[in-house]
Every structure is written in structure tokens, then in C-alpha cells.
GROMACS .gro file of C-alpha atoms in nm:
model
  486
    1MET     CA    1   0.009   0.003   0.007
    2ASP     CA    2   0.162   0.324  -0.121
    3ILE     CA    3   0.158   0.609   0.126
    4LEU     CA    4   0.041   0.940  -0.046
    5PHE     CA    5   0.021   1.165   0.263
    6GLU     CA    6   0.150   1.131   0.625
    7ARG     CA    7   0.158   1.397   0.888
    8ARG     CA    8   0.190   1.396   1.275
    9PHE     CA    9  -0.041   1.613   1.483
   10GLU     CA   10  -0.060   1.695   1.836
   11LEU     CA   11  -0.379   1.559   1.998
   12LEU     CA   12  -0.522   1.898   2.090
   13TRP     CA   13  -0.850   2.069   2.000
   14PRO     CA   14  -0.701   2.311   1.772
   15THR     CA   15  -0.556   2.024   1.589
   16LEU     CA   16  -0.924   1.933   1.476
   17SER     CA   17  -0.946   2.239   1.260
   18GLU     CA   18  -0.603   2.182   1.115
   19ILE     CA   19  -0.689   1.809   1.013
   20ARG     CA   20  -1.011   1.952   0.858
   21LEU     CA   21  -0.825   2.185   0.650
   22VAL     CA   22  -0.559   1.930   0.536
   23LEU     CA   23  -0.834   1.679   0.444
   24LYS     CA   24  -1.018   1.943   0.254
   25HIS     CA   25  -0.704   2.029   0.044
   26VAL     CA   26  -0.539   1.690   0.015
   27LEU     CA   27  -0.844   1.474  -0.069
   28ARG     CA   28  -0.953   1.741  -0.318
   29ALA     CA   29  -0.610   1.718  -0.469
   30LEU     CA   30  -0.649   1.335  -0.502
   31ASN     CA   31  -0.978   1.381  -0.683
   32VAL     CA   32  -1.199   1.240  -0.431
   33LYS     CA   33  -1.557   1.357  -0.503
   34LYS     CA   34  -1.693   1.623  -0.290
   35ASP     CA   35  -1.946   1.429  -0.118
   36GLU     CA   36  -1.695   1.180   0.005
   37VAL     CA   37  -1.462   1.456   0.116
   38ASP     CA   38  -1.765   1.603   0.326
   39ALA     CA   39  -1.827   1.260   0.466
   40ALA     CA   40  -1.468   1.204   0.566
   41GLY     CA   41  -1.455   1.543   0.724
   42LEU     CA   42  -1.775   1.443   0.942
   43VAL     CA   43  -1.639   1.116   1.047
   44ALA     CA   44  -1.281   1.237   1.130
   45THR     CA   45  -1.429   1.515   1.318
   46GLU     CA   46  -1.656   1.272   1.541
   47TYR     CA   47  -1.369   1.028   1.584
   48LEU     CA   48  -1.113   1.293   1.694
   49THR     CA   49  -1.370   1.466   1.921
   50ASN     CA   50  -1.406   1.145   2.106
   51LEU     CA   51  -1.033   1.066   2.113
   52ILE     CA   52  -0.972   1.426   2.262
   53ARG     CA   53  -1.235   1.399   2.522
   54HIS     CA   54  -1.104   1.063   2.663
   55ASN     CA   55  -0.739   1.167   2.664
   56GLN     CA   56  -0.803   1.535   2.783
   57GLY     CA   57  -0.506   1.676   2.981
   58SER     CA   58  -0.238   1.433   2.836
   59GLU     CA   59   0.028   1.518   2.573
   60HIS     CA   60  -0.021   1.264   2.302
   61HIS     CA   61   0.021   1.271   1.910
   62ILE     CA   62  -0.183   1.120   1.630
   63LEU     CA   63  -0.074   1.025   1.273
   64LEU     CA   64  -0.276   1.103   0.967
   65ARG     CA   65  -0.208   0.868   0.686
   66ILE     CA   66  -0.369   0.873   0.344
   67SER     CA   67  -0.275   0.554   0.133
   68GLN     CA   68  -0.350   0.424  -0.206
   69SER     CA   69  -0.479   0.084  -0.151
   70SER     CA   70  -0.573   0.007  -0.503
   71LYS     CA   71  -0.590   0.177  -0.849
   72GLU     CA   72  -0.948   0.268  -0.769
   73SER     CA   73  -0.944   0.359  -0.394
   74TYR     CA   74  -0.749   0.534  -0.106
   75ARG     CA   75  -0.749   0.445   0.270
   76LEU     CA   76  -0.751   0.718   0.544
   77THR     CA   77  -0.598   0.609   0.857
   78PHE     CA   78  -0.554   0.784   1.207
   79ILE     CA   79  -0.275   0.607   1.405
   80ASP     CA   80  -0.224   0.659   1.778
   81GLU     CA   81  -0.035   0.495   2.067
   82LEU     CA   82  -0.303   0.586   2.340
   83THR     CA   83  -0.503   0.355   2.562
   84PRO     CA   84  -0.727   0.159   2.302
   85TYR     CA   85  -1.059   0.306   2.275
   86ASN     CA   86  -1.271   0.117   2.023
   87LEU     CA   87  -1.552   0.361   1.945
   88PHE     CA   88  -1.763   0.069   1.786
   89LYS     CA   89  -1.752  -0.143   2.108
   90ASN     CA   90  -1.788   0.154   2.381
   91ASN     CA   91  -2.051   0.344   2.227
   92ASN     CA   92  -2.394   0.244   2.350
   93SER     CA   93  -2.599   0.546   2.213
   94SER     CA   94  -2.931   0.490   2.076
   95TRP     CA   95  -2.893   0.808   1.839
   96THR     CA   96  -2.978   0.764   1.478
   97ILE     CA   97  -2.872   0.928   1.157
   98ASP     CA   98  -3.233   1.064   1.109
   99SER     CA   99  -3.278   1.209   1.448
  100GLY     CA  100  -3.129   1.556   1.365
  101ALA     CA  101  -3.019   1.611   1.730
  102LEU     CA  102  -2.676   1.687   1.852
  103VAL     CA  103  -2.573   1.423   2.111
  104GLU     CA  104  -2.222   1.472   2.261
  105GLY     CA  105  -2.009   1.167   2.204
  106GLY     CA  106  -2.308   0.960   2.110
  107MET     CA  107  -2.311   0.992   1.698
  108GLY     CA  108  -1.995   0.803   1.659
  109VAL     CA  109  -2.079   0.451   1.531
  110GLU     CA  110  -2.412   0.535   1.371
  111LEU     CA  111  -2.247   0.828   1.177
  112ILE     CA  112  -1.945   0.642   1.081
  113ARG     CA  113  -2.123   0.330   0.966
  114HIS     CA  114  -2.360   0.559   0.777
  115TYR     CA  115  -2.087   0.699   0.559
  116PHE     CA  116  -1.816   0.423   0.569
  117LYS     CA  117  -1.953   0.079   0.639
  118ASP     CA  118  -1.605  -0.055   0.615
  119ALA     CA  119  -1.453   0.149   0.874
  120ASP     CA  120  -1.234  -0.052   1.111
  121TYR     CA  121  -1.047  -0.001   1.443
  122VAL     CA  122  -0.770  -0.249   1.535
  123THR     CA  123  -0.486  -0.262   1.794
  124LYS     CA  124  -0.173  -0.401   1.720
  125GLU     CA  125   0.191  -0.366   1.839
  126GLY     CA  126   0.094  -0.103   2.088
  127LYS     CA  127  -0.062   0.114   1.820
  128ASN     CA  128  -0.448   0.183   1.732
  129PHE     CA  129  -0.552   0.203   1.376
  130PHE     CA  130  -0.878   0.382   1.281
  131SER     CA  131  -0.927   0.369   0.919
  132PHE     CA  132  -1.189   0.377   0.629
  133PRO     CA  133  -1.176   0.341   0.256
  134LEU     CA  134  -1.243   0.628   0.010
  135LYS     CA  135  -1.382   0.494  -0.319
  136HIS     CA  136  -1.573   0.785  -0.482
  137ILE     CA  137  -1.281   0.895  -0.710
  138ASP     CA  138  -1.279   1.043  -1.072
  139ARG     CA  139  -0.916   1.123  -1.119
  140ARG     CA  140  -1.008   1.373  -1.399
  141PRO     CA  141  -1.034   1.729  -1.265
  142THR     CA  142  -1.320   1.938  -1.376
  143VAL     CA  143  -1.282   2.215  -1.632
  144ILE     CA  144  -1.554   2.480  -1.682
  145TYR     CA  145  -1.513   2.609  -2.040
  146VAL     CA  146  -1.715   2.917  -2.160
  147ASP     CA  147  -1.753   2.991  -2.524
  148ASP     CA  148  -2.053   3.084  -2.736
  149ASP     CA  149  -1.914   2.925  -3.043
  150VAL     CA  150  -2.038   2.571  -3.045
  151THR     CA  151  -1.763   2.459  -3.272
  152GLN     CA  152  -1.494   2.586  -3.030
  153LEU     CA  153  -1.678   2.430  -2.747
  154ALA     CA  154  -1.675   2.087  -2.926
  155LEU     CA  155  -1.301   2.132  -3.029
  156MET     CA  156  -1.160   2.220  -2.687
  157SER     CA  157  -1.390   1.963  -2.512
  158ALA     CA  158  -1.226   1.696  -2.752
  159TYR     CA  159  -0.871   1.829  -2.646
  160LEU     CA  160  -0.953   1.788  -2.278
  161LYS     CA  161  -1.196   1.506  -2.251
  162GLU     CA  162  -0.922   1.222  -2.181
  163GLN     CA  163  -0.774   1.403  -1.899
  164PHE     CA  164  -1.067   1.632  -1.762
  165GLN     CA  165  -1.425   1.621  -1.693
  166VAL     CA  166  -1.537   1.910  -1.922
  167ILE     CA  167  -1.846   2.149  -1.841
  168ALA     CA  168  -1.912   2.320  -2.162
  169CYS     CA  169  -2.116   2.660  -2.122
  170GLU     CA  170  -2.246   2.865  -2.389
  171SER     CA  171  -2.302   3.192  -2.190
  172ILE     CA  172  -2.138   3.364  -1.884
  173GLU     CA  173  -2.458   3.301  -1.699
  174ALA     CA  174  -2.435   2.942  -1.761
  175GLY     CA  175  -2.069   2.960  -1.657
  176TRP     CA  176  -2.144   3.120  -1.324
  177GLN     CA  177  -2.410   2.846  -1.238
  178ALA     CA  178  -2.126   2.593  -1.319
  179ILE     CA  179  -1.884   2.770  -1.085
  180LEU     CA  180  -2.118   2.783  -0.802
  181THR     CA  181  -2.247   2.402  -0.835
  182ALA     CA  182  -1.947   2.221  -0.975
  183ASP     CA  183  -1.638   2.129  -0.790
  184ALA     CA  184  -1.418   2.255  -1.056
  185ARG     CA  185  -1.037   2.332  -1.059
  186ILE     CA  186  -1.001   2.513  -1.389
  187LEU     CA  187  -1.194   2.798  -1.557
  188LEU     CA  188  -1.121   2.826  -1.915
  189LEU     CA  189  -1.262   3.141  -2.099
  190ASP     CA  190  -1.289   3.276  -2.462
  191HIS     CA  191  -1.236   3.641  -2.412
  192LYS     CA  192  -1.443   3.774  -2.688
  193LEU     CA  193  -1.789   3.661  -2.725
  194LYS     CA  194  -2.068   3.746  -2.968
  195ILE     CA  195  -2.248   4.000  -2.739
  196GLY     CA  196  -1.932   4.123  -2.537
  197THR     CA  197  -1.655   3.952  -2.346
  198CYS     CA  198  -1.609   3.732  -2.041
  199GLU     CA  199  -1.482   4.021  -1.829
  200PRO     CA  200  -1.799   4.064  -1.657
  201LEU     CA  201  -1.782   3.703  -1.529
  202LEU     CA  202  -1.431   3.745  -1.411
  203GLU     CA  203  -1.527   4.059  -1.229
  204LYS     CA  204  -1.799   3.869  -1.052
  205LEU     CA  205  -1.560   3.593  -0.978
  206ASN     CA  206  -1.291   3.826  -0.827
  207LYS     CA  207  -1.567   3.980  -0.594
  208SER     CA  208  -1.665   3.650  -0.460
  209ASN     CA  209  -1.520   3.389  -0.227
  210LEU     CA  210  -1.461   3.145  -0.520
  211LYS     CA  211  -1.176   3.281  -0.691
  212SER     CA  212  -0.917   3.102  -0.465
  213GLN     CA  213  -1.069   2.758  -0.576
  214LEU     CA  214  -0.998   2.809  -0.960
  215SER     CA  215  -0.726   2.843  -1.185
  216VAL     CA  216  -0.821   3.083  -1.470
  217VAL     CA  217  -0.691   3.046  -1.833
  218MET     CA  218  -0.812   3.288  -2.098
  219LEU     CA  219  -0.809   3.218  -2.472
  220THR     CA  220  -0.802   3.544  -2.688
  221GLY     CA  221  -0.770   3.608  -3.060
  222ASP     CA  222  -0.622   3.971  -2.992
  223ASP     CA  223  -0.284   3.976  -2.872
  224SER     CA  224  -0.251   4.372  -2.847
  225GLU     CA  225  -0.068   4.506  -2.568
  226GLU     CA  226  -0.411   4.675  -2.449
  227VAL     CA  227  -0.600   4.345  -2.447
  228ILE     CA  228  -0.328   4.170  -2.277
  229HIS     CA  229  -0.280   4.430  -2.000
  230LYS     CA  230  -0.658   4.429  -1.944
  231ILE     CA  231  -0.647   4.037  -1.909
  232ASN     CA  232  -0.380   4.044  -1.658
  233ARG     CA  233  -0.545   4.320  -1.467
  234LEU     CA  234  -0.853   4.083  -1.411
  235GLY     CA  235  -0.646   3.820  -1.235
  236VAL     CA  236  -0.615   3.548  -1.491
  237ASP     CA  237  -0.334   3.262  -1.432
  238ASP     CA  238  -0.234   3.239  -1.790
  239TYR     CA  239  -0.368   3.334  -2.146
  240LEU     CA  240  -0.321   3.161  -2.484
  241ILE     CA  241  -0.358   3.326  -2.825
  242LYS     CA  242  -0.586   3.164  -3.070
  243PRO     CA  243  -0.569   2.947  -3.236
  244VAL     CA  244  -0.474   2.702  -2.991
  245LYS     CA  245  -0.313   2.371  -3.029
  246LYS     CA  246  -0.393   2.075  -2.798
  247ASN     CA  247  -0.047   2.059  -2.651
  248LYS     CA  248  -0.025   2.417  -2.557
  249LEU     CA  249  -0.369   2.404  -2.393
  250LEU     CA  250  -0.267   2.112  -2.179
  251GLN     CA  251   0.058   2.252  -2.097
  252SER     CA  252  -0.096   2.565  -1.971
  253ILE     CA  253  -0.360   2.409  -1.747
  254GLU     CA  254  -0.093   2.189  -1.614
  255ARG     CA  255   0.119   2.491  -1.529
  256VAL     CA  256  -0.134   2.693  -1.359
  257THR     CA  257  -0.280   2.408  -1.167
  258HIS     CA  258   0.053   2.300  -1.024
  259ARG     CA  259   0.130   2.673  -0.921
  260PHE     CA  260  -0.230   2.682  -0.774
  261ALA     CA  261  -0.170   2.342  -0.571
  262TYR     CA  262   0.154   2.468  -0.443
  263LEU     CA  263   0.000   2.792  -0.275
  264SER     CA  264  -0.308   2.596  -0.182
  265TYR     CA  265  -0.134   2.340   0.052
  266GLN     CA  266   0.102   2.546   0.233
  267THR     CA  267   0.054   2.493   0.592
  268THR     CA  268   0.356   2.699   0.731
  269PHE     CA  269   0.127   3.003   0.838
  270GLU     CA  270   0.185   3.216   1.135
  271SER     CA  271  -0.054   3.055   1.390
  272THR     CA  272  -0.213   3.224   1.723
  273PRO     CA  273  -0.201   3.037   2.045
  274SER     CA  274  -0.537   2.858   2.101
  275LYS     CA  275  -0.584   2.999   2.457
  276ILE     CA  276  -0.454   3.352   2.580
  277HIS     CA  277  -0.502   3.463   2.945
  278LEU     CA  278  -0.649   3.800   2.964
  279GLN     CA  279  -0.680   4.048   3.256
  280ASN     CA  280  -0.954   3.998   3.523
  281ASP     CA  281  -0.887   3.626   3.535
  282LYS     CA  282  -1.032   3.579   3.204
  283THR     CA  283  -0.928   3.364   2.923
  284ALA     CA  284  -0.969   3.388   2.541
  285HIS     CA  285  -1.023   3.054   2.373
  286ILE     CA  286  -0.941   3.091   2.004
  287PHE     CA  287  -1.068   2.859   1.706
  288GLY     CA  288  -1.068   2.851   1.324
  289SER     CA  289  -0.883   3.040   1.073
  290ILE     CA  290  -0.724   3.264   1.338
  291SER     CA  291  -0.560   2.983   1.525
  292LEU     CA  292  -0.427   2.838   1.213
  293GLY     CA  293  -0.307   3.155   1.053
  294ASN     CA  294  -0.436   3.036   0.717
  295GLY     CA  295  -0.670   3.319   0.602
  296GLY     CA  296  -0.775   3.682   0.627
  297ASP     CA  297  -0.900   3.667   0.993
  298PHE     CA  298  -0.650   3.776   1.250
  299PHE     CA  299  -0.629   3.833   1.634
  300MET     CA  300  -0.372   4.068   1.798
  301PRO     CA  301  -0.331   4.134   2.174
  302ILE     CA  302  -0.226   4.494   2.172
  303ASN     CA  303  -0.085   4.565   2.533
  304ASP     CA  304   0.125   4.391   2.778
  305GLU     CA  305  -0.141   4.339   3.029
  306CYS     CA  306  -0.352   4.139   2.777
  307SER     CA  307  -0.661   4.333   2.851
  308ALA     CA  308  -0.709   4.457   2.494
  309PHE     CA  309  -0.704   4.301   2.155
  310VAL     CA  310  -0.803   4.365   1.788
  311LEU     CA  311  -1.022   4.122   1.590
  312GLY     CA  312  -1.017   4.169   1.216
  313ASP     CA  313  -1.151   4.026   0.919
  314MET     CA  314  -1.035   4.078   0.544
  315MET     CA  315  -1.270   4.033   0.264
  316GLY     CA  316  -1.249   3.705   0.080
  317HIS     CA  317  -1.044   3.403   0.237
  318GLY     CA  318  -0.737   3.205   0.189
  319LEU     CA  319  -0.395   3.316   0.075
  320GLN     CA  320  -0.502   3.654  -0.101
  321ALA     CA  321  -0.685   3.747   0.228
  322LEU     CA  322  -0.397   3.649   0.442
  323LYS     CA  323  -0.156   3.858   0.236
  324GLU     CA  324  -0.380   4.163   0.269
  325SER     CA  325  -0.415   4.124   0.644
  326PHE     CA  326  -0.021   4.157   0.698
  327ALA     CA  327  -0.064   4.539   0.570
  328ILE     CA  328  -0.342   4.588   0.831
  329LYS     CA  329  -0.154   4.419   1.085
  330GLY     CA  330   0.171   4.594   1.017
  331PHE     CA  331  -0.011   4.930   1.024
  332ILE     CA  332  -0.160   4.850   1.358
  333SER     CA  333   0.172   4.755   1.508
  334GLY     CA  334   0.330   5.076   1.391
  335PHE     CA  335   0.060   5.283   1.537
  336LEU     CA  336   0.077   5.110   1.867
  337ALA     CA  337   0.429   5.214   1.902
  338THR     CA  338   0.311   5.560   1.920
  339GLY     CA  339   0.112   5.521   2.264
  340LEU     CA  340  -0.180   5.727   2.127
  341PRO     CA  341  -0.548   5.596   2.215
  342TYR     CA  342  -0.709   5.316   2.041
  343GLN     CA  343  -0.975   5.564   1.903
  344ASN     CA  344  -0.710   5.758   1.710
  345MET     CA  345  -0.566   5.426   1.566
  346LEU     CA  346  -0.897   5.333   1.417
  347ALA     CA  347  -0.950   5.687   1.277
  348ALA     CA  348  -0.606   5.683   1.129
  349LEU     CA  349  -0.652   5.347   0.979
  350ASN     CA  350  -0.995   5.434   0.834
  351ASN     CA  351  -0.826   5.744   0.655
  352ALA     CA  352  -0.539   5.551   0.528
  353LEU     CA  353  -0.803   5.307   0.372
  354TYR     CA  354  -1.016   5.585   0.249
  355LYS     CA  355  -0.718   5.730   0.059
  356GLN     CA  356  -0.627   5.396  -0.072
  357GLN     CA  357  -0.275   5.404   0.096
  358LEU     CA  358  -0.324   5.030   0.174
  359CYS     CA  359  -0.541   4.730   0.073
  360LYS     CA  360  -0.658   4.893  -0.240
  361SER     CA  361  -0.840   4.563  -0.364
  362SER     CA  362  -0.990   4.450  -0.023
  363LEU     CA  363  -1.209   4.559   0.253
  364VAL     CA  364  -1.176   4.493   0.641
  365THR     CA  365  -1.384   4.485   0.941
  366LEU     CA  366  -1.228   4.551   1.267
  367ALA     CA  367  -1.324   4.540   1.633
  368ILE     CA  368  -1.079   4.674   1.905
  369CYS     CA  369  -1.191   4.540   2.238
  370PHE     CA  370  -1.060   4.598   2.594
  371ILE     CA  371  -1.175   4.478   2.947
  372ASN     CA  372  -1.131   4.696   3.257
  373ASN     CA  373  -1.305   4.686   3.607
  374ASN     CA  374  -1.533   4.406   3.498
  375LYS     CA  375  -1.663   4.589   3.191
  376MET     CA  376  -1.582   4.533   2.822
  377PHE     CA  377  -1.544   4.825   2.592
  378TRP     CA  378  -1.522   4.803   2.212
  379LEU     CA  379  -1.487   5.004   1.898
  380ASN     CA  380  -1.647   4.846   1.592
  381ALA     CA  381  -1.589   4.901   1.227
  382GLY     CA  382  -1.832   4.683   1.034
  383HIS     CA  383  -1.781   4.390   1.258
  384PRO     CA  384  -2.047   4.166   1.405
  385PRO     CA  385  -2.110   4.299   1.762
  386PRO     CA  386  -2.018   4.067   2.047
  387VAL     CA  387  -2.263   3.821   2.181
  388VAL     CA  388  -2.300   3.734   2.542
  389VAL     CA  389  -2.424   3.445   2.747
  390ARG     CA  390  -2.554   3.556   3.068
  391LYS     CA  391  -2.528   3.350   3.393
  392THR     CA  392  -2.895   3.279   3.360
  393GLY     CA  393  -2.831   3.105   3.018
  394GLU     CA  394  -2.979   3.402   2.820
  395LEU     CA  395  -2.815   3.453   2.491
  396CYS     CA  396  -2.799   3.835   2.378
  397GLN     CA  397  -2.625   4.003   2.086
  398LEU     CA  398  -2.511   4.333   2.215
  399THR     CA  399  -2.582   4.657   2.005
  400GLY     CA  400  -2.271   4.860   1.885
  401THR     CA  401  -2.128   4.884   1.534
  402GLY     CA  402  -2.000   5.140   1.285
  403PRO     CA  403  -1.931   5.168   0.921
  404LEU     CA  404  -1.666   4.971   0.753
  405LEU     CA  405  -1.338   5.110   0.747
  406GLY     CA  406  -1.241   5.354   0.450
  407LEU     CA  407  -1.600   5.418   0.337
  408ALA     CA  408  -1.608   5.773   0.495
  409LYS     CA  409  -1.314   6.023   0.564
  410ASP     CA  410  -1.256   6.129   0.923
  411HIS     CA  411  -1.533   5.927   1.068
  412ASN     CA  412  -1.546   5.936   1.455
  413TYR     CA  413  -1.609   5.575   1.584
  414THR     CA  414  -1.817   5.535   1.884
  415LEU     CA  415  -1.684   5.379   2.195
  416TYR     CA  416  -1.937   5.109   2.337
  417GLU     CA  417  -1.940   4.931   2.655
  418THR     CA  418  -2.130   4.659   2.859
  419ALA     CA  419  -2.105   4.544   3.231
  420LEU     CA  420  -1.992   4.192   3.285
  421ASP     CA  421  -2.129   4.120   3.626
  422ASP     CA  422  -2.398   3.882   3.517
  423VAL     CA  423  -2.210   3.751   3.208
  424GLU     CA  424  -2.072   3.409   3.177
  425HIS     CA  425  -1.935   3.397   2.822
  426ILE     CA  426  -1.846   3.665   2.574
  427LEU     CA  427  -1.855   3.524   2.207
  428LEU     CA  428  -1.675   3.719   1.913
  429TYR     CA  429  -1.660   3.601   1.569
  430THR     CA  430  -1.602   3.672   1.208
  431ASP     CA  431  -1.889   3.663   0.958
  432GLY     CA  432  -1.779   3.321   0.821
  433TRP     CA  433  -1.850   3.158   1.145
  434THR     CA  434  -2.231   3.223   1.092
  435GLU     CA  435  -2.238   3.253   0.726
  436ASN     CA  436  -2.082   2.911   0.677
  437ARG     CA  437  -2.387   2.764   0.871
  438PHE     CA  438  -2.684   2.971   0.787
  439THR     CA  439  -2.780   3.293   0.589
  440ASP     CA  440  -3.093   3.488   0.597
  441LYS     CA  441  -3.207   3.359   0.943
  442ASP     CA  442  -3.247   3.515   1.279
  443GLU     CA  443  -2.881   3.484   1.415
  444ILE     CA  444  -2.959   3.447   1.781
  445SER     CA  445  -3.210   3.173   1.730
  446GLU     CA  446  -2.974   2.976   1.529
  447LEU     CA  447  -2.706   3.031   1.775
  448ASN     CA  448  -2.917   2.908   2.054
  449LYS     CA  449  -2.940   2.582   1.888
  450ILE     CA  450  -2.570   2.511   1.924
  451ILE     CA  451  -2.498   2.680   2.259
  452PRO     CA  452  -2.379   2.398   2.509
  453ASN     CA  453  -2.659   2.360   2.802
  454GLU     CA  454  -2.445   2.112   3.010
  455TYR     CA  455  -2.061   2.158   3.068
  456GLN     CA  456  -1.804   2.086   3.332
  457SER     CA  457  -1.574   2.378   3.293
  458LYS     CA  458  -1.539   2.690   3.076
  459ASP     CA  459  -1.303   2.535   2.849
  460GLU     CA  460  -1.554   2.255   2.780
  461PHE     CA  461  -1.809   2.510   2.690
  462ALA     CA  462  -1.566   2.677   2.438
  463HIS     CA  463  -1.474   2.358   2.285
  464THR     CA  464  -1.811   2.222   2.262
  465LEU     CA  465  -1.953   2.535   2.116
  466TRP     CA  466  -1.676   2.524   1.837
  467GLN     CA  467  -1.737   2.156   1.766
  468ASN     CA  468  -2.124   2.213   1.748
  469SER     CA  469  -2.072   2.487   1.485
  470GLN     CA  470  -1.871   2.267   1.240
  471VAL     CA  471  -2.010   2.243   0.884
  472THR     CA  472  -1.918   2.002   0.590
  473LEU     CA  473  -1.596   2.088   0.439
  474SER     CA  474  -1.757   2.194   0.102
  475LYS     CA  475  -1.972   2.451   0.295
  476GLU     CA  476  -1.683   2.640   0.423
  477ILE     CA  477  -1.698   2.928   0.191
  478ASP     CA  478  -1.544   3.176   0.402
  479ASP     CA  479  -1.274   3.194   0.668
  480ALA     CA  480  -1.445   3.109   1.008
  481SER     CA  481  -1.306   3.220   1.339
  482LEU     CA  482  -1.456   3.220   1.697
  483ILE     CA  483  -1.337   3.371   2.027
  484VAL     CA  484  -1.482   3.280   2.346
  485ILE     CA  485  -1.386   3.483   2.646
  486ASN     CA  486  -1.484   3.341   2.983
   0.00000   0.00000   0.00000
């Protein structure tokens, strides 16, 4: 059995998010179909959640291995050296897959068997092996090709069909629908159409969270300097001058997908600690994109006493949003050195963005929070306002937000405050945490469905809430981060 991927992780709660990210990228790279990638994410999450709970407080590691078991299938395996815990034997829950209820630690066997009936747990030579096969594989990546010339559609499809699944679209509207619904890797566009160009489709794509998932190749019959500059400004990965020969087309697609894959699978981002101790005996538990350092969400303690911090969210997600966040963090770090009040920093950042002195192609929401004398104060530029869980169990979203940074010159942001005497937990999060799970619904009602009712410690509350909020991997359309302060 050939090992295709192998990596060792610490068995800690933040690792759960990291492993989900690895599965999302690596399984997709291996052409595992989207539904099975989602199923693998669900099962891995359930298994690791149980494993972490049963080994809380101990320092252990787990090995993730993905192997090729045959020409038509892979096998995903988790290996540990812990005291054996056979989920199939130790789970006595009556929970069923159709119940729709969240049961802590009770969904394991039914959930795993529903998706992977051949899942296995064995112990040998002091090691435990939990594994399941991945069989739904189409090794041909998907290409979306947009061209309103049916002859060209037929020709290019013939060039590509042996190595790729081709979705042929005769309009930019059909192309956009394919982008939304197909798990495609490559977008192939003919620049000039009978009624206009493909530029509106690219502009729409660039404003969405989907650009990071696609490599874009443009075909053009006009090699003038003006057209080539315009194409490059639209963010294409490569362009080809028509007429296009088959070998040139395949070489271009191979080149851009390899470059894209290299960027997508980097995992050496600067991460944030999963737990930061704040003033007033409070702790910030940090989950998601912030803790992994792999996107545009960021968290910065901004004083030595750890009583104040910044939570930011760049528009978009992935590597591009991460790069944009560096400029904002650099500005904040430089301003903090002046010792001026936080309100001044927000006003200065707002004016810098208004004048397009930084982050010209992105937007950012920002919340600056600090805790003093059992009160929380915050300045808010377009960010979701904090949510508090009172000691009575009541969930309440606070009021207090201002406009996005850079929309208006010299805006004075309001300082909001709330007493913490009757507050048990404070929730701060980026838009993706709620948008990945639901849209156009009452946020507090939806949050009430996942708030833990029973927990032994503040740590357990935070970890259980994050666990309850996880979605299938394909629904993670935006960076999602959660901070629980208690």
C-alpha cells in the first residue's frame, strides 16, 4: 500500500481544525468526490472529538495517513499509541442518523457506519489504527469552459476529455452557475463573445469567495498590448493566443494547476495560540482560521497586560486575504508604538484606507476590545457586535457597530461598553462563522441551537460550542473564526 500523505499532529482541540483543513485540500487534490470529502470530514471530526475527550489533559500525538490501497481507492487512517478506545464497542448510544439532534459523543458509530460501512478499528503492536476506505474517485479534474461558439466548445472539449471532466457553457450566466455548483479546478474562458466579453464573469468571480478555488486560463484572438494588460489586470493565471493547439492548452492548464496547488497546500502559516490569558482572570479561547493563521481573519493582543485586543476580518479568504491582512497588522503594530489612544488608531486606519494608501483591492472589518473593572469596551468598524451568554443562560447580541473602514473620511467611531457582572461567556466571531452555517436567518435563534447547555468547565463550553458549529467541508465558503472569552 503506497503512502500518499502522512503527517503527525498533537492531539489537541485546535488540531481538529487543522486536520479538517488538510483533508479538504489533500483529498480534493487526490480527486476524491466532494460528497465523500465532506463525509470524511464529518467522520474524522466525530472520531477525533471522542479521542480528545477521552485523553483530555495528556500530551499525545496522532498520525494521519492517506494511502493508495488500489488503483480505484484510497484509505484514510488515524494512528495513535493511546490506551485503546474502540468507538464501535464503547458506544452504546441509541442516536440515529435521522434524529437531527446533536448528542455529545453519541453519534460516533451510527455516523461512521452510515458513511463508511467498512470503517475499522484495530490495535496491534501497541498502536491503534482507525481507518476507512475512500472509493468515490474521479481522477479527471473538472474544467469549466465558457464560449458561445459551439464549434470551439466541441473542439476544446475533444482536446480535454481524456484528462478532464469538461462542463461546456455557451454563456457567462451558465458559466457562473457551473462555478457555483461544480467542484471545478480550472476555468477556461474565451475572451471575446458574440455579445461582449467574458470580463463581467471574471469581475464577478474576483468579488466572490470562489476565486481561490479556481485557476483561470483565458483564450484570446487579440494579442494587442491593451487587451493583454486588461486580461492580466483581471487576475487570470495564464492566457493563450488563438488558434490554440492541444499540447499548448494542456501545458497551460498543467502549469497553472501545479502553481495553484503549491499555494493551496502551504501549511506553514503564522498561527495564534489556542488560549490567551486576559486580565481580570479571563481567558480567550481561539478557534478556526485565526488559530491556524491560514486566511484573512486575525487576532492581536495590543498591550502588555493582555486586557485589549484587535479582531479583524479581510474580505475574501485563503492566501489572498492572508496577504492583505499583513498590511493591516503592520499598520496597527506601527501605530501602537506611538502610544496614542485606540480611537485615534481606528480613525487613522480608516483614513489610510479611504485614501487607498493600503489594501486597495480589499475591505476589512475590525473590532478593538478591552476589558477593565469588569466592563468590556469596544470600537467596531463593520464587525458583528459581541454576543454574551448571561449567567441565566440567556443569549444576547449587544448593540454597537460602525461603518466599514475606508467608506467615509474622518469618521469618529463610538466607544461602546457593557457590564460583565452577569455575563458568563463573551462570543466574538468573524462573519464566516455564521455565514458558513446559515444565511438570512435570525442569528440568535440559530446560535441558541448550538450553545452547550451542560458543561463541566469554561474550557469545555468553548470547545463544545466550536465543535457544534462545524459544517461540512464543502460549505466552508469563508474563513471562520470564533473567540470565546470566559
